[in-house]
Amino acid sequence: MAELPETRGYGRMSRRLHWIVAAAVVPMILAGLVMTTEGLPRALGNALFLFHKNLGVILVPVILLRLVWRLTHPAPPLPDPMPRWQRIAARLSHGALYALLVILPVSGFVRVRAGGFPIELLDALGAGPWLAKSETLANAAQALHHRAGILLILVVAIHVAAAAHHALIRRDGVWQRMWPPGGPGRAV
Ligand code: HEM
Ligand code: HEM
């Protein structure tokens, strides 16, 4: 699909980082929801916890790179005309998504380490626990992780609905700012 002439898209690196993070966050959410349901077979629960904790830790450097990239590469201007409330909604929801991408791995890490549980990848690399065991801290981090997870699901649902609305109904070029993941690669 051709990009509308007046719309400048995100650069190649921004797009790649967006889609790598999105492709990992969706299974992270699904695994998080399934592994916390009661009555799950033990082996499946263990496998999902293993997947969730370790992919979550692997995502940390990717998220950090994404944040640094974003801070040094501002978003391209939105297409005109676009209602003011939509610009504000986009800015707020994107800010919330970035904030949740920091809060979730940190609270997950604290919940696991303060609870005295393993994070297999870090343990294999010989990293220490970095946190003393504390039930109070583990419980607080668990509550935060849970609330942040629910909020992320809500914001991602709105985000995807907005993206679909731009792509399929408005056809205003907003979708092409982020898709395809590898191009067209204008310098932004
Ligand atoms: C899986 C389906 C997804 C679709 C279809 C999608 C689509 C898009 C599109 C079209 C944009 C460009 C919006 C614009 O031009 O202003 C965008 C931006 C963005 N998306 Fe997604 N997205 C998805 C998942 C996610 C997920 C899971 C996250 C984070 C948890 C996320 C975080 C962001 C952020 C933070 C921006 C703003 C980029 C910036 O200005 O730095 N997206 N997304
Ligand atoms: C982007 C990263 C992450 C996302 C989107 C995410 C999302 C979620 C979600 C949606 C849940 C279910 C919430 C609930 O019902 O309580 C969950 C649970 C959980 N997550 Fe994460 N998580 C992330 C990172 C991590 C990391 C890095 C760790 C640990 C190293 C972790 C450990 C856990 C644990 C232990 C639970 C179960 C909580 C409980 O004890 O009930 N998460 N996560």
mmCIF file of C-alpha atoms and ligand atoms in Angstrom:
data_model
loop_
_atom_site.group_PDB
_atom_site.id
_atom_site.type_symbol
_atom_site.label_atom_id
_atom_site.label_comp_id
_atom_site.label_asym_id
_atom_site.label_seq_id
_atom_site.Cartn_x
_atom_site.Cartn_y
_atom_site.Cartn_z
ATOM 1 C CA MET A 1 0.000 0.000 0.000
ATOM 2 C CA ALA A 2 1.393 3.380 -0.905
ATOM 3 C CA GLU A 3 2.014 5.937 1.788
ATOM 4 C CA LEU A 4 -0.061 9.104 1.513
ATOM 5 C CA PRO A 5 2.190 11.864 0.216
ATOM 6 C CA GLU A 6 1.606 14.244 3.143
ATOM 7 C CA THR A 7 2.325 11.560 5.769
ATOM 8 C CA ARG A 8 5.815 10.899 7.031
ATOM 9 C CA GLY A 9 6.192 7.525 8.630
ATOM 10 C CA TYR A 10 8.252 6.197 11.503
ATOM 11 C CA GLY A 11 11.782 5.178 10.601
ATOM 12 C CA ARG A 12 12.848 1.603 9.992
ATOM 13 C CA MET A 13 14.348 1.081 13.442
ATOM 14 C CA SER A 14 11.278 2.532 15.234
ATOM 15 C CA ARG A 15 9.021 0.217 13.254
ATOM 16 C CA ARG A 16 11.145 -2.846 13.900
ATOM 17 C CA LEU A 17 11.286 -2.132 17.622
ATOM 18 C CA HIS A 18 7.531 -1.503 17.769
ATOM 19 C CA TRP A 19 6.665 -4.811 16.094
ATOM 20 C CA ILE A 20 9.249 -6.894 17.968
ATOM 21 C CA VAL A 21 7.891 -5.586 21.279
ATOM 22 C CA ALA A 22 4.260 -6.033 20.161
ATOM 23 C CA ALA A 23 4.937 -9.610 18.979
ATOM 24 C CA ALA A 24 6.429 -10.455 22.376
ATOM 25 C CA VAL A 25 3.992 -8.538 24.601
ATOM 26 C CA VAL A 26 0.856 -10.222 23.242
ATOM 27 C CA PRO A 27 2.066 -13.782 24.142
ATOM 28 C CA MET A 28 3.376 -12.382 27.461
ATOM 29 C CA ILE A 29 -0.139 -11.179 28.312
ATOM 30 C CA LEU A 30 -1.748 -14.455 27.218
ATOM 31 C CA ALA A 31 0.763 -16.541 29.190
ATOM 32 C CA GLY A 32 0.299 -14.268 32.252
ATOM 33 C CA LEU A 33 -3.472 -14.708 32.149
ATOM 34 C CA VAL A 34 -3.428 -18.475 31.566
ATOM 35 C CA MET A 35 -0.712 -19.308 34.094
ATOM 36 C CA THR A 36 -2.597 -17.544 36.908
ATOM 37 C CA THR A 37 -5.867 -19.455 36.314
ATOM 38 C CA GLU A 38 -6.757 -22.020 38.936
ATOM 39 C CA GLY A 39 -6.819 -25.750 38.238
ATOM 40 C CA LEU A 40 -4.212 -25.572 35.467
ATOM 41 C CA PRO A 41 -2.164 -28.789 34.982
ATOM 42 C CA ARG A 42 1.081 -28.321 36.917
ATOM 43 C CA ALA A 43 3.375 -29.013 33.957
ATOM 44 C CA LEU A 44 1.606 -26.412 31.792
ATOM 45 C CA GLY A 45 1.666 -23.864 34.620
ATOM 46 C CA ASN A 46 5.393 -24.377 35.143
ATOM 47 C CA ALA A 47 6.135 -24.118 31.411
ATOM 48 C CA LEU A 48 4.152 -20.867 31.127
ATOM 49 C CA PHE A 49 5.859 -19.340 34.188
ATOM 50 C CA LEU A 50 9.244 -20.288 32.705
ATOM 51 C CA PHE A 51 8.293 -18.708 29.384
ATOM 52 C CA HIS A 52 6.771 -15.580 30.971
ATOM 53 C CA LYS A 53 9.571 -14.764 33.417
ATOM 54 C CA ASN A 54 12.419 -15.386 31.002
ATOM 55 C CA LEU A 55 10.934 -13.726 27.914
ATOM 56 C CA GLY A 56 10.055 -10.801 30.213
ATOM 57 C CA VAL A 57 13.684 -10.469 31.249
ATOM 58 C CA ILE A 58 14.926 -10.817 27.646
ATOM 59 C CA LEU A 59 12.556 -7.985 26.684
ATOM 60 C CA VAL A 60 14.126 -5.529 29.132
ATOM 61 C CA PRO A 61 17.101 -4.515 26.918
ATOM 62 C CA VAL A 62 14.807 -4.309 23.869
ATOM 63 C CA ILE A 63 12.391 -2.024 25.761
ATOM 64 C CA LEU A 64 15.284 0.123 26.993
ATOM 65 C CA LEU A 65 16.632 0.436 23.453
ATOM 66 C CA ARG A 66 13.151 1.367 22.281
ATOM 67 C CA LEU A 67 12.853 4.100 24.917
ATOM 68 C CA VAL A 68 16.297 5.522 24.109
ATOM 69 C CA TRP A 69 15.491 5.383 20.390
ATOM 70 C CA ARG A 70 12.193 7.170 20.928
ATOM 71 C CA LEU A 71 13.771 9.878 23.081
ATOM 72 C CA THR A 72 16.350 10.565 20.377
ATOM 73 C CA HIS A 73 13.937 10.143 17.426
ATOM 74 C CA PRO A 74 10.680 12.112 17.854
ATOM 75 C CA ALA A 75 7.436 10.798 16.322
ATOM 76 C CA PRO A 76 6.705 12.075 12.803
ATOM 77 C CA PRO A 77 3.972 14.746 12.637
ATOM 78 C CA LEU A 78 0.426 13.360 12.468
ATOM 79 C CA PRO A 79 -1.541 13.801 9.233
ATOM 80 C CA ASP A 80 -3.705 16.924 8.922
ATOM 81 C CA PRO A 81 -6.541 17.325 9.576
ATOM 82 C CA MET A 82 -6.841 15.209 12.690
ATOM 83 C CA PRO A 83 -9.201 16.173 15.543
ATOM 84 C CA ARG A 84 -7.478 17.613 18.606
ATOM 85 C CA TRP A 85 -8.981 15.004 20.941
ATOM 86 C CA GLN A 86 -7.489 12.240 18.817
ATOM 87 C CA ARG A 87 -4.034 13.788 18.957
ATOM 88 C CA ILE A 88 -4.353 14.044 22.739
ATOM 89 C CA ALA A 89 -5.724 10.484 23.013
ATOM 90 C CA ALA A 90 -2.843 9.151 20.893
ATOM 91 C CA ARG A 91 -0.264 10.963 22.982
ATOM 92 C CA LEU A 92 -1.774 9.826 26.297
ATOM 93 C CA SER A 93 -2.201 6.204 25.228
ATOM 94 C CA HIS A 94 1.318 5.990 23.772
ATOM 95 C CA GLY A 95 2.719 7.493 26.977
ATOM 96 C CA ALA A 96 0.744 4.955 29.024
ATOM 97 C CA LEU A 97 2.039 2.095 26.873
ATOM 98 C CA TYR A 98 5.657 3.190 27.360
ATOM 99 C CA ALA A 99 5.131 3.602 31.118
ATOM 100 C CA LEU A 100 3.535 0.154 31.398
ATOM 101 C CA LEU A 101 6.420 -1.363 29.417
ATOM 102 C CA VAL A 102 8.690 -0.212 32.249
ATOM 103 C CA ILE A 103 6.379 -0.895 35.217
ATOM 104 C CA LEU A 104 5.530 -4.473 34.171
ATOM 105 C CA PRO A 105 9.007 -6.022 33.906
ATOM 106 C CA VAL A 106 10.218 -4.185 37.035
ATOM 107 C CA SER A 107 7.222 -5.208 39.172
ATOM 108 C CA GLY A 108 7.385 -8.765 37.775
ATOM 109 C CA PHE A 109 11.071 -9.005 38.618
ATOM 110 C CA VAL A 110 10.542 -7.658 42.147
ATOM 111 C CA ARG A 111 7.565 -9.955 42.734
ATOM 112 C CA VAL A 112 9.624 -13.023 41.758
ATOM 113 C CA ARG A 113 12.906 -12.128 43.457
ATOM 114 C CA ALA A 114 11.397 -10.771 46.689
ATOM 115 C CA GLY A 115 9.302 -13.944 46.744
ATOM 116 C CA GLY A 116 12.535 -15.961 46.649
ATOM 117 C CA PHE A 117 11.802 -17.622 43.271
ATOM 118 C CA PRO A 118 14.185 -18.375 40.401
ATOM 119 C CA ILE A 119 14.553 -16.526 37.094
ATOM 120 C CA GLU A 120 16.250 -19.329 35.219
ATOM 121 C CA LEU A 121 18.025 -17.246 32.578
ATOM 122 C CA LEU A 122 19.575 -14.861 35.098
ATOM 123 C CA ASP A 123 20.447 -17.741 37.434
ATOM 124 C CA ALA A 124 22.184 -19.594 34.577
ATOM 125 C CA LEU A 125 24.200 -16.440 33.890
ATOM 126 C CA GLY A 126 25.282 -16.433 37.541
ATOM 127 C CA ALA A 127 23.427 -13.225 38.464
ATOM 128 C CA GLY A 128 22.613 -12.853 42.144
ATOM 129 C CA PRO A 129 19.007 -12.360 43.340
ATOM 130 C CA TRP A 130 19.676 -8.560 43.643
ATOM 131 C CA LEU A 131 16.851 -8.334 46.208
ATOM 132 C CA ALA A 132 16.434 -9.707 49.713
ATOM 133 C CA LYS A 133 13.449 -11.952 50.304
ATOM 134 C CA SER A 134 10.478 -9.993 51.628
ATOM 135 C CA GLU A 135 6.899 -11.140 51.671
ATOM 136 C CA THR A 136 5.574 -7.572 52.043
ATOM 137 C CA LEU A 137 7.545 -6.357 49.032
ATOM 138 C CA ALA A 138 6.602 -9.438 46.992
ATOM 139 C CA ASN A 139 2.897 -8.904 47.729
ATOM 140 C CA ALA A 140 3.030 -5.201 46.870
ATOM 141 C CA ALA A 141 4.845 -5.951 43.591
ATOM 142 C CA GLN A 142 2.334 -8.687 42.797
ATOM 143 C CA ALA A 143 -0.593 -6.285 43.257
ATOM 144 C CA LEU A 144 1.125 -3.652 41.089
ATOM 145 C CA HIS A 145 1.971 -6.207 38.376
ATOM 146 C CA HIS A 146 -1.613 -7.423 38.343
ATOM 147 C CA ARG A 147 -3.118 -3.920 38.052
ATOM 148 C CA ALA A 148 -0.574 -2.832 35.445
ATOM 149 C CA GLY A 149 -1.316 -6.022 33.463
ATOM 150 C CA ILE A 150 -5.056 -5.292 33.411
ATOM 151 C CA LEU A 151 -4.418 -1.670 32.418
ATOM 152 C CA LEU A 152 -2.066 -2.794 29.631
ATOM 153 C CA ILE A 153 -4.740 -5.125 28.250
ATOM 154 C CA LEU A 154 -7.241 -2.244 28.181
ATOM 155 C CA VAL A 155 -4.872 0.255 26.561
ATOM 156 C CA VAL A 156 -3.606 -2.278 23.987
ATOM 157 C CA ALA A 157 -7.224 -3.135 23.087
ATOM 158 C CA ILE A 158 -7.993 0.571 22.474
ATOM 159 C CA HIS A 159 -4.680 0.970 20.619
ATOM 160 C CA VAL A 160 -5.380 -1.952 18.267
ATOM 161 C CA ALA A 161 -8.974 -0.789 17.703
ATOM 162 C CA ALA A 162 -7.703 2.710 16.829
ATOM 163 C CA ALA A 163 -5.074 1.256 14.473
ATOM 164 C CA ALA A 164 -7.735 -0.898 12.753
ATOM 165 C CA HIS A 165 -10.057 2.115 12.474
ATOM 166 C CA HIS A 166 -7.311 4.171 10.782
ATOM 167 C CA ALA A 167 -6.297 1.275 8.525
ATOM 168 C CA LEU A 168 -9.704 0.031 7.402
ATOM 169 C CA ILE A 169 -12.188 2.897 7.771
ATOM 170 C CA ARG A 170 -10.406 6.243 7.748
ATOM 171 C CA ARG A 171 -7.577 5.106 5.449
ATOM 172 C CA ASP A 172 -5.739 8.298 6.367
ATOM 173 C CA GLY A 173 -2.179 6.972 6.270
ATOM 174 C CA VAL A 174 -1.730 6.537 10.045
ATOM 175 C CA TRP A 175 -1.453 2.754 9.644
ATOM 176 C CA GLN A 176 1.261 3.178 7.013
ATOM 177 C CA ARG A 177 3.292 5.227 9.501
ATOM 178 C CA MET A 178 4.027 1.994 11.403
ATOM 179 C CA TRP A 179 3.394 -0.728 8.782
ATOM 180 C CA PRO A 180 5.202 -2.543 7.192
ATOM 181 C CA PRO A 181 7.734 -3.297 9.955
ATOM 182 C CA GLY A 182 10.782 -3.001 7.694
ATOM 183 C CA GLY A 183 9.989 0.039 5.610
ATOM 184 C CA PRO A 184 9.541 2.254 3.712
ATOM 185 C CA GLY A 185 12.269 3.544 5.960
ATOM 186 C CA ARG A 186 12.100 7.274 5.597
ATOM 187 C CA ALA A 187 14.635 8.921 7.835
ATOM 188 C CA VAL A 188 12.738 9.817 11.008
HETATM 189 C C1 HEM B 1 -0.637 -5.925 18.124
HETATM 190 C C2 HEM B 1 -1.242 -4.972 17.496
HETATM 191 C C3 HEM B 1 -0.734 -3.557 17.337
HETATM 192 C C4 HEM B 1 -1.030 -2.747 16.305
HETATM 193 C C5 HEM B 1 -1.920 -3.104 15.117
HETATM 194 C C6 HEM B 1 -0.342 -1.491 16.510
HETATM 195 C C7 HEM B 1 -0.368 -0.412 15.636
HETATM 196 C C8 HEM B 1 0.300 0.786 15.802
HETATM 197 C C9 HEM B 1 0.320 1.871 14.858
HETATM 198 C C10 HEM B 1 -0.398 1.890 13.495
HETATM 199 C C11 HEM B 1 1.038 2.893 15.398
HETATM 200 C C12 HEM B 1 1.337 4.279 14.772
HETATM 201 C C13 HEM B 1 0.434 5.297 15.399
HETATM 202 C C14 HEM B 1 0.812 6.706 14.987
HETATM 203 O O1 HEM B 1 1.214 6.916 13.858
HETATM 204 O O2 HEM B 1 0.716 7.624 15.812
HETATM 205 C C15 HEM B 1 1.496 2.443 16.712
HETATM 206 C C16 HEM B 1 2.254 3.193 17.590
HETATM 207 C C17 HEM B 1 2.630 2.784 18.853
HETATM 208 N N1 HEM B 1 2.414 1.534 19.397
HETATM 209 FE FE1 HEM B 1 1.381 -0.001 18.543
HETATM 210 N N2 HEM B 1 0.341 -1.540 17.710
HETATM 211 C C18 HEM B 1 0.137 -2.793 18.251
HETATM 212 C C19 HEM B 1 0.632 -3.258 19.443
HETATM 213 C C20 HEM B 1 1.330 -2.490 20.363
HETATM 214 C C21 HEM B 1 1.770 -2.949 21.672
HETATM 215 C C22 HEM B 1 1.514 -4.349 22.254
HETATM 216 C C23 HEM B 1 2.418 -1.905 22.256
HETATM 217 C C24 HEM B 1 3.064 -1.793 23.606
HETATM 218 C C25 HEM B 1 2.812 -2.527 24.619
HETATM 219 C C26 HEM B 1 2.395 -0.793 21.326
HETATM 220 C C27 HEM B 1 2.938 0.451 21.548
HETATM 221 C C28 HEM B 1 2.936 1.515 20.680
HETATM 222 C C29 HEM B 1 3.495 2.820 20.968
HETATM 223 C C30 HEM B 1 4.147 3.232 22.304
HETATM 224 C C31 HEM B 1 3.306 3.612 19.829
HETATM 225 C C32 HEM B 1 3.726 5.068 19.655
HETATM 226 C C33 HEM B 1 5.020 5.095 18.933
HETATM 227 C C34 HEM B 1 5.765 6.372 19.217
HETATM 228 O O3 HEM B 1 5.292 7.460 18.886
HETATM 229 O O4 HEM B 1 6.852 6.258 19.771
HETATM 230 N N3 HEM B 1 1.731 -1.184 20.176
HETATM 231 N N4 HEM B 1 1.031 1.169 16.926
HETATM 232 C C1 HEM B 2 6.303 -6.730 29.279
HETATM 233 C C2 HEM B 2 6.472 -7.532 30.296
HETATM 234 C C3 HEM B 2 5.356 -8.217 31.056
HETATM 235 C C4 HEM B 2 4.001 -8.253 30.820
HETATM 236 C C5 HEM B 2 3.202 -7.588 29.713
HETATM 237 C C6 HEM B 2 3.421 -9.076 31.880
HETATM 238 C C7 HEM B 2 2.064 -9.341 31.992
HETATM 239 C C8 HEM B 2 1.508 -10.146 32.974
HETATM 240 C C9 HEM B 2 0.104 -10.413 33.129
HETATM 241 C C10 HEM B 2 -1.008 -9.852 32.234
HETATM 242 C C11 HEM B 2 -0.052 -11.237 34.195
HETATM 243 C C12 HEM B 2 -1.361 -11.782 34.776
HETATM 244 C C13 HEM B 2 -1.772 -10.801 35.840
HETATM 245 C C14 HEM B 2 -2.463 -11.417 37.006
HETATM 246 O O1 HEM B 2 -3.468 -12.087 36.801
HETATM 247 O O2 HEM B 2 -1.955 -11.229 38.126
HETATM 248 C C15 HEM B 2 1.263 -11.503 34.738
HETATM 249 C C16 HEM B 2 1.524 -12.298 35.835
HETATM 250 C C17 HEM B 2 2.803 -12.572 36.306
HETATM 251 N N1 HEM B 2 3.985 -12.086 35.799
HETATM 252 FE FE1 HEM B 2 4.198 -10.807 34.279
HETATM 253 N N2 HEM B 2 4.419 -9.511 32.705
HETATM 254 C C18 HEM B 2 5.623 -9.018 32.233
HETATM 255 C C19 HEM B 2 6.868 -9.228 32.751
HETATM 256 C C20 HEM B 2 7.160 -10.076 33.800
HETATM 257 C C21 HEM B 2 8.484 -10.359 34.319
HETATM 258 C C22 HEM B 2 9.789 -9.763 33.758
HETATM 259 C C23 HEM B 2 8.340 -11.228 35.346
HETATM 260 C C24 HEM B 2 9.377 -11.838 36.249
HETATM 261 C C25 HEM B 2 10.640 -11.938 35.993
HETATM 262 C C26 HEM B 2 6.922 -11.499 35.487
HETATM 263 C C27 HEM B 2 6.368 -12.344 36.430
HETATM 264 C C28 HEM B 2 5.026 -12.591 36.583
HETATM 265 C C29 HEM B 2 4.482 -13.445 37.630
HETATM 266 C C30 HEM B 2 5.265 -14.204 38.700
HETATM 267 C C31 HEM B 2 3.094 -13.422 37.463
HETATM 268 C C32 HEM B 2 2.056 -14.145 38.323
HETATM 269 C C33 HEM B 2 1.640 -13.153 39.369
HETATM 270 C C34 HEM B 2 1.047 -13.857 40.545
HETATM 271 O O3 HEM B 2 1.817 -14.234 41.391
HETATM 272 O O4 HEM B 2 -0.182 -14.013 40.576
HETATM 273 N N3 HEM B 2 6.230 -10.782 34.530
HETATM 274 N N4 HEM B 2 2.189 -10.820 33.980
#
